[in-house]
Amino acid sequence: MKGVIKGLIIGGVIIAVGIAIILITLGVNGWSIENMKFTANTFTAEGDCTSLEAGIDAGTLKTEFYDGDKVIIDYPTADGLEARVIEENGKIIFVSDLKWYKSFFSFRRIPDTVIKLPKGAIIDVSFKMNAGTIELADGTYTNVNIDINAGTFNANSISCDTFVCDMSAGTMLVNRLTCAKTKIDMSAGTVKLSMSGEQNEYAIYTKVSAGSCNVSSQPGETDKRIDIDISAGTAKINFGA
C-alpha cells in the first residue's frame, strides 16, 4: 500500500513539473500558442569555399550542385528559429538553432534549408544534427564528417578521401560510398553503408559491445580501411555497390 501511495506522489510531482513547464512556456510566448511564421533568407558567399560546416536542430537540410561559382544557402528563420552564417578564409559555417518550446508547440513544417555548391568544387563537408534530416548530394568531396545526436542522414552516391560518422542515435543510409578510409562510432542507432569494390579489398576492424554488425575484422588486399566501433545499435555494410 505504501508503495502505491509513493508511486502516486511521484506521479503527481511529475505532472506538476510538466504543468509548470507548460505555464512557463506559455509565459515566454505571451500566453499564446501560434504556428511559426517563417522568413526566407539567402546567403551568397563572397569567395571560394574549401570547407563547409553545417548544423541543424530540426527540419531538413539538403545540398545540391548547381551551375555557379559561389556557395549559396537558402534558409528559414522565425521567432524561435535562429540561424547564422560565417565565412572566413574559405570556410563557411552555417548553424540553425530551434528553441525547444517552439518545437514542442509548433505544428508547421519547417521549410527546407538548401545549400547550393558549385559544380566541380571538391570540398570538406561536416554536419552536426540534433534532429531532423540531412541529405548530401551525389558527388565528390575531400572529407565527410557527420555528428548525429538524433535524426537521419541520407546520401545516394558519394566519393571522398575519408568518411567519419559519430552517432549517438539516429539513422544513416549511404547507397554507394567510394572511400579509402571509413570510420563509424555508434552509441546507438542504425547505419547502412554500401561500399564500392569487393569486401576483400578492405581491411576491416570491428568492436561491438552490444548490438550487431554483419562484418567481422579481416585483413585487406588494398589500403582501403573500415573501422567500426559499436556500443549499441546495428551496422550493416554491403559491398560491390
Tab-separated table of C-alpha atoms in Angstrom:
chain	number	residue	atom	x	y	z
A	1	MET	CA	0.000	0.000	0.000
A	2	LYS	CA	2.815	2.345	0.898
A	3	GLY	CA	4.410	1.621	-2.476
A	4	VAL	CA	1.203	2.599	-4.264
A	5	ILE	CA	0.953	5.840	-2.330
A	6	LYS	CA	4.600	6.596	-3.016
A	7	GLY	CA	4.045	5.960	-6.720
A	8	LEU	CA	1.036	8.289	-6.759
A	9	ILE	CA	3.054	11.009	-5.044
A	10	ILE	CA	5.912	10.674	-7.564
A	11	GLY	CA	3.420	10.712	-10.427
A	12	GLY	CA	1.801	13.840	-9.021
A	13	VAL	CA	5.166	15.565	-8.768
A	14	ILE	CA	5.966	14.696	-12.399
A	15	ILE	CA	2.596	16.048	-13.544
A	16	ALA	CA	3.111	19.227	-11.529
A	17	VAL	CA	6.547	19.766	-13.068
A	18	GLY	CA	5.045	19.229	-16.525
A	19	ILE	CA	2.321	21.791	-15.870
A	20	ALA	CA	4.925	24.262	-14.595
A	21	ILE	CA	6.966	23.838	-17.776
A	22	ILE	CA	3.877	24.431	-19.920
A	23	LEU	CA	2.959	27.538	-17.941
A	24	ILE	CA	6.493	28.903	-18.217
A	25	THR	CA	6.470	28.193	-21.945
A	26	LEU	CA	3.150	29.974	-22.398
A	27	GLY	CA	4.522	32.915	-20.448
A	28	VAL	CA	7.547	33.082	-22.732
A	29	ASN	CA	5.199	33.070	-25.714
A	30	GLY	CA	2.892	35.763	-24.355
A	31	TRP	CA	0.268	33.216	-23.252
A	32	SER	CA	-0.486	32.153	-26.815
A	33	ILE	CA	0.320	29.132	-28.949
A	34	GLU	CA	0.781	30.054	-32.597
A	35	ASN	CA	2.270	28.355	-35.594
A	36	MET	CA	5.705	29.644	-36.508
A	37	LYS	CA	5.838	32.263	-39.236
A	38	PHE	CA	8.927	31.707	-41.352
A	39	THR	CA	11.081	34.199	-43.201
A	40	ALA	CA	13.122	33.084	-46.225
A	41	ASN	CA	16.784	34.144	-46.228
A	42	THR	CA	19.625	33.777	-48.727
A	43	PHE	CA	23.360	33.862	-48.131
A	44	THR	CA	25.810	34.121	-51.024
A	45	ALA	CA	29.493	33.522	-50.352
A	46	GLU	CA	31.927	36.259	-51.278
A	47	GLY	CA	34.881	33.989	-52.010
A	48	ASP	CA	35.688	30.416	-52.954
A	49	CYS	CA	34.772	27.733	-50.442
A	50	THR	CA	37.067	24.869	-49.448
A	51	SER	CA	35.257	23.783	-46.275
A	52	LEU	CA	31.608	23.694	-45.206
A	53	GLU	CA	30.265	23.100	-41.692
A	54	ALA	CA	26.513	22.919	-41.125
A	55	GLY	CA	24.407	22.147	-38.070
A	56	ILE	CA	20.657	21.827	-37.573
A	57	ASP	CA	18.305	21.108	-34.670
A	58	ALA	CA	15.265	20.191	-36.777
A	59	GLY	CA	13.877	20.245	-40.297
A	60	THR	CA	15.638	19.147	-43.462
A	61	LEU	CA	18.964	20.334	-44.846
A	62	LYS	CA	19.841	19.460	-48.438
A	63	THR	CA	22.913	20.074	-50.528
A	64	GLU	CA	22.893	20.269	-54.309
A	65	PHE	CA	25.342	21.177	-57.045
A	66	TYR	CA	24.478	23.993	-59.447
A	67	ASP	CA	25.945	25.970	-62.347
A	68	GLY	CA	27.579	28.762	-60.392
A	69	ASP	CA	30.861	29.663	-58.737
A	70	LYS	CA	29.788	30.618	-55.180
A	71	VAL	CA	28.130	28.736	-52.355
A	72	ILE	CA	24.522	29.830	-51.827
A	73	ILE	CA	22.457	28.967	-48.746
A	74	ASP	CA	18.679	29.367	-48.707
A	75	TYR	CA	17.394	29.001	-45.160
A	76	PRO	CA	14.385	29.855	-42.978
A	77	THR	CA	14.232	31.834	-39.754
A	78	ALA	CA	11.374	32.532	-37.365
A	79	ASP	CA	10.653	33.579	-33.811
A	80	GLY	CA	12.388	30.725	-32.008
A	81	LEU	CA	14.324	29.535	-35.060
A	82	GLU	CA	17.611	31.379	-35.377
A	83	ALA	CA	20.373	30.904	-37.931
A	84	ARG	CA	23.804	32.334	-38.512
A	85	VAL	CA	26.334	32.104	-41.317
A	86	ILE	CA	30.047	32.815	-41.008
A	87	GLU	CA	32.505	32.965	-43.908
A	88	GLU	CA	36.206	33.168	-43.176
A	89	ASN	CA	39.334	32.066	-45.049
A	90	GLY	CA	37.482	29.768	-47.431
A	91	LYS	CA	35.403	28.171	-44.666
A	92	ILE	CA	31.632	28.577	-44.371
A	93	ILE	CA	29.805	27.756	-41.150
A	94	PHE	CA	26.005	27.540	-41.053
A	95	VAL	CA	24.111	26.866	-37.823
A	96	SER	CA	20.346	26.728	-37.305
A	97	ASP	CA	19.074	26.723	-33.689
A	98	LEU	CA	15.496	25.832	-32.780
A	99	LYS	CA	14.215	26.765	-29.325
A	100	TRP	CA	12.753	23.670	-27.710
A	101	TYR	CA	9.499	25.332	-26.654
A	102	LYS	CA	8.819	26.392	-30.247
A	103	SER	CA	9.448	22.855	-31.431
A	104	PHE	CA	7.058	21.483	-28.814
A	105	PHE	CA	4.155	23.779	-29.613
A	106	SER	CA	4.570	24.441	-33.341
A	107	PHE	CA	2.600	22.412	-35.844
A	108	ARG	CA	4.024	23.830	-39.068
A	109	ARG	CA	6.657	22.051	-41.101
A	110	ILE	CA	9.963	23.902	-41.159
A	111	PRO	CA	10.922	24.871	-44.730
A	112	ASP	CA	13.992	23.116	-46.111
A	113	THR	CA	17.456	24.592	-45.887
A	114	VAL	CA	19.199	24.216	-49.258
A	115	ILE	CA	22.959	24.624	-49.659
A	116	LYS	CA	23.968	25.051	-53.290
A	117	LEU	CA	27.534	24.066	-54.145
A	118	PRO	CA	29.360	24.993	-57.369
A	119	LYS	CA	29.618	22.116	-59.812
A	120	GLY	CA	33.160	20.765	-59.920
A	121	ALA	CA	34.028	22.039	-56.437
A	122	ILE	CA	35.579	19.408	-54.163
A	123	ILE	CA	35.350	20.492	-50.543
A	124	ASP	CA	35.395	19.246	-46.960
A	125	VAL	CA	31.894	18.891	-45.502
A	126	SER	CA	30.970	18.489	-41.846
A	127	PHE	CA	27.457	18.117	-40.463
A	128	LYS	CA	26.055	18.113	-36.949
A	129	MET	CA	22.416	17.287	-36.325
A	130	ASN	CA	20.432	17.116	-33.112
A	131	ALA	CA	17.310	16.068	-35.018
A	132	GLY	CA	15.854	16.325	-38.500
A	133	THR	CA	17.220	15.119	-41.825
A	134	ILE	CA	20.351	15.855	-43.835
A	135	GLU	CA	20.572	14.852	-47.489
A	136	LEU	CA	24.008	15.031	-49.105
A	137	ALA	CA	24.079	15.472	-52.879
A	138	ASP	CA	25.762	12.934	-55.160
A	139	GLY	CA	29.322	13.958	-55.872
A	140	THR	CA	32.959	14.010	-54.829
A	141	TYR	CA	34.149	15.550	-51.575
A	142	THR	CA	37.509	15.794	-49.862
A	143	ASN	CA	36.361	14.560	-46.456
A	144	VAL	CA	32.910	13.922	-44.970
A	145	ASN	CA	32.337	14.174	-41.211
A	146	ILE	CA	28.960	13.569	-39.582
A	147	ASP	CA	27.987	14.043	-35.920
A	148	ILE	CA	24.460	12.726	-35.281
A	149	ASN	CA	22.760	13.107	-31.904
A	150	ALA	CA	19.460	12.060	-33.478
A	151	GLY	CA	17.830	12.264	-36.874
A	152	THR	CA	18.560	10.879	-40.314
A	153	PHE	CA	21.460	11.241	-42.750
A	154	ASN	CA	20.930	10.121	-46.346
A	155	ALA	CA	23.217	10.023	-49.359
A	156	ASN	CA	22.892	8.184	-52.639
A	157	SER	CA	26.351	8.068	-54.213
A	158	ILE	CA	29.347	9.919	-52.818
A	159	SER	CA	33.112	9.706	-53.096
A	160	CYS	CA	35.630	11.073	-50.591
A	161	ASP	CA	39.057	10.509	-49.057
A	162	THR	CA	37.718	9.931	-45.528
A	163	PHE	CA	34.222	9.320	-44.208
A	164	VAL	CA	33.641	9.629	-40.447
A	165	CYS	CA	30.353	9.219	-38.582
A	166	ASP	CA	29.903	9.701	-34.821
A	167	MET	CA	26.351	8.680	-33.935
A	168	SER	CA	24.613	8.896	-30.554
A	169	ALA	CA	21.302	7.775	-32.054
A	170	GLY	CA	19.507	8.018	-35.354
A	171	THR	CA	19.809	6.546	-38.822
A	172	MET	CA	22.360	6.794	-41.622
A	173	LEU	CA	21.964	5.408	-45.123
A	174	VAL	CA	24.511	5.680	-47.942
A	175	ASN	CA	23.672	3.707	-51.091
A	176	ARG	CA	27.137	3.909	-52.634
A	177	LEU	CA	30.266	5.056	-50.843
A	178	THR	CA	33.655	5.204	-52.520
A	179	CYS	CA	36.171	5.934	-49.803
A	180	ALA	CA	39.669	4.909	-48.758
A	181	LYS	CA	39.104	5.361	-45.015
A	182	THR	CA	35.740	4.922	-43.327
A	183	LYS	CA	35.136	5.186	-39.577
A	184	ILE	CA	31.857	4.571	-37.751
A	185	ASP	CA	31.485	5.167	-33.997
A	186	MET	CA	27.987	4.350	-32.720
A	187	SER	CA	26.389	4.653	-29.299
A	188	ALA	CA	23.030	3.582	-30.713
A	189	GLY	CA	21.055	3.730	-33.940
A	190	THR	CA	21.275	2.181	-37.377
A	191	VAL	CA	23.922	2.516	-40.076
A	192	LYS	CA	23.627	1.080	-43.575
A	193	LEU	CA	26.525	1.544	-45.989
A	194	SER	CA	27.010	0.096	-49.450
A	195	MET	CA	30.687	0.279	-50.359
A	196	SER	CA	32.075	0.298	-53.863
A	197	GLY	CA	34.548	-2.508	-54.555
A	198	GLU	CA	34.659	-6.011	-53.120
A	199	GLN	CA	34.903	-6.872	-49.440
A	200	ASN	CA	38.366	-8.412	-49.757
A	201	GLU	CA	39.741	-5.027	-50.811
A	202	TYR	CA	39.107	-3.601	-47.332
A	203	ALA	CA	40.921	-4.054	-44.047
A	204	ILE	CA	38.076	-4.152	-41.529
A	205	TYR	CA	38.350	-3.571	-37.799
A	206	THR	CA	35.221	-4.095	-35.706
A	207	LYS	CA	34.496	-3.673	-31.991
A	208	VAL	CA	30.960	-4.482	-30.854
A	209	SER	CA	29.945	-4.117	-27.200
A	210	ALA	CA	26.242	-4.617	-27.833
A	211	GLY	CA	24.113	-4.609	-30.943
A	212	SER	CA	25.204	-6.165	-34.200
A	213	CYS	CA	27.428	-5.778	-37.247
A	214	ASN	CA	27.266	-8.035	-40.299
A	215	VAL	CA	31.022	-7.911	-40.968
A	216	SER	CA	33.962	-9.014	-38.854
A	217	SER	CA	37.573	-7.913	-38.631
A	218	GLN	CA	39.717	-9.008	-41.558
A	219	PRO	CA	42.899	-8.047	-43.432
A	220	GLY	CA	42.524	-6.262	-46.742
A	221	GLU	CA	44.208	-6.594	-50.110
A	222	THR	CA	44.467	-2.814	-50.650
A	223	ASP	CA	44.999	0.241	-48.459
A	224	LYS	CA	41.238	0.730	-48.020
A	225	ARG	CA	40.112	0.574	-44.400
A	226	ILE	CA	36.866	0.426	-42.425
A	227	ASP	CA	36.744	0.946	-38.637
A	228	ILE	CA	33.521	0.187	-36.782
A	229	ASP	CA	33.008	0.716	-33.032
A	230	ILE	CA	29.503	-0.091	-31.748
A	231	SER	CA	28.356	0.422	-28.153
A	232	ALA	CA	24.807	-0.456	-29.179
A	233	GLY	CA	22.829	-0.397	-32.383
A	234	THR	CA	23.107	-2.026	-35.773
A	235	ALA	CA	25.584	-1.600	-38.617
A	236	LYS	CA	25.138	-3.275	-41.982
A	237	ILE	CA	27.933	-2.940	-44.509
A	238	ASN	CA	27.440	-4.185	-48.061
A	239	PHE	CA	29.965	-4.336	-50.884
A	240	GLY	CA	30.015	-4.281	-54.660
A	241	ALA	CA	27.803	-1.195	-54.949
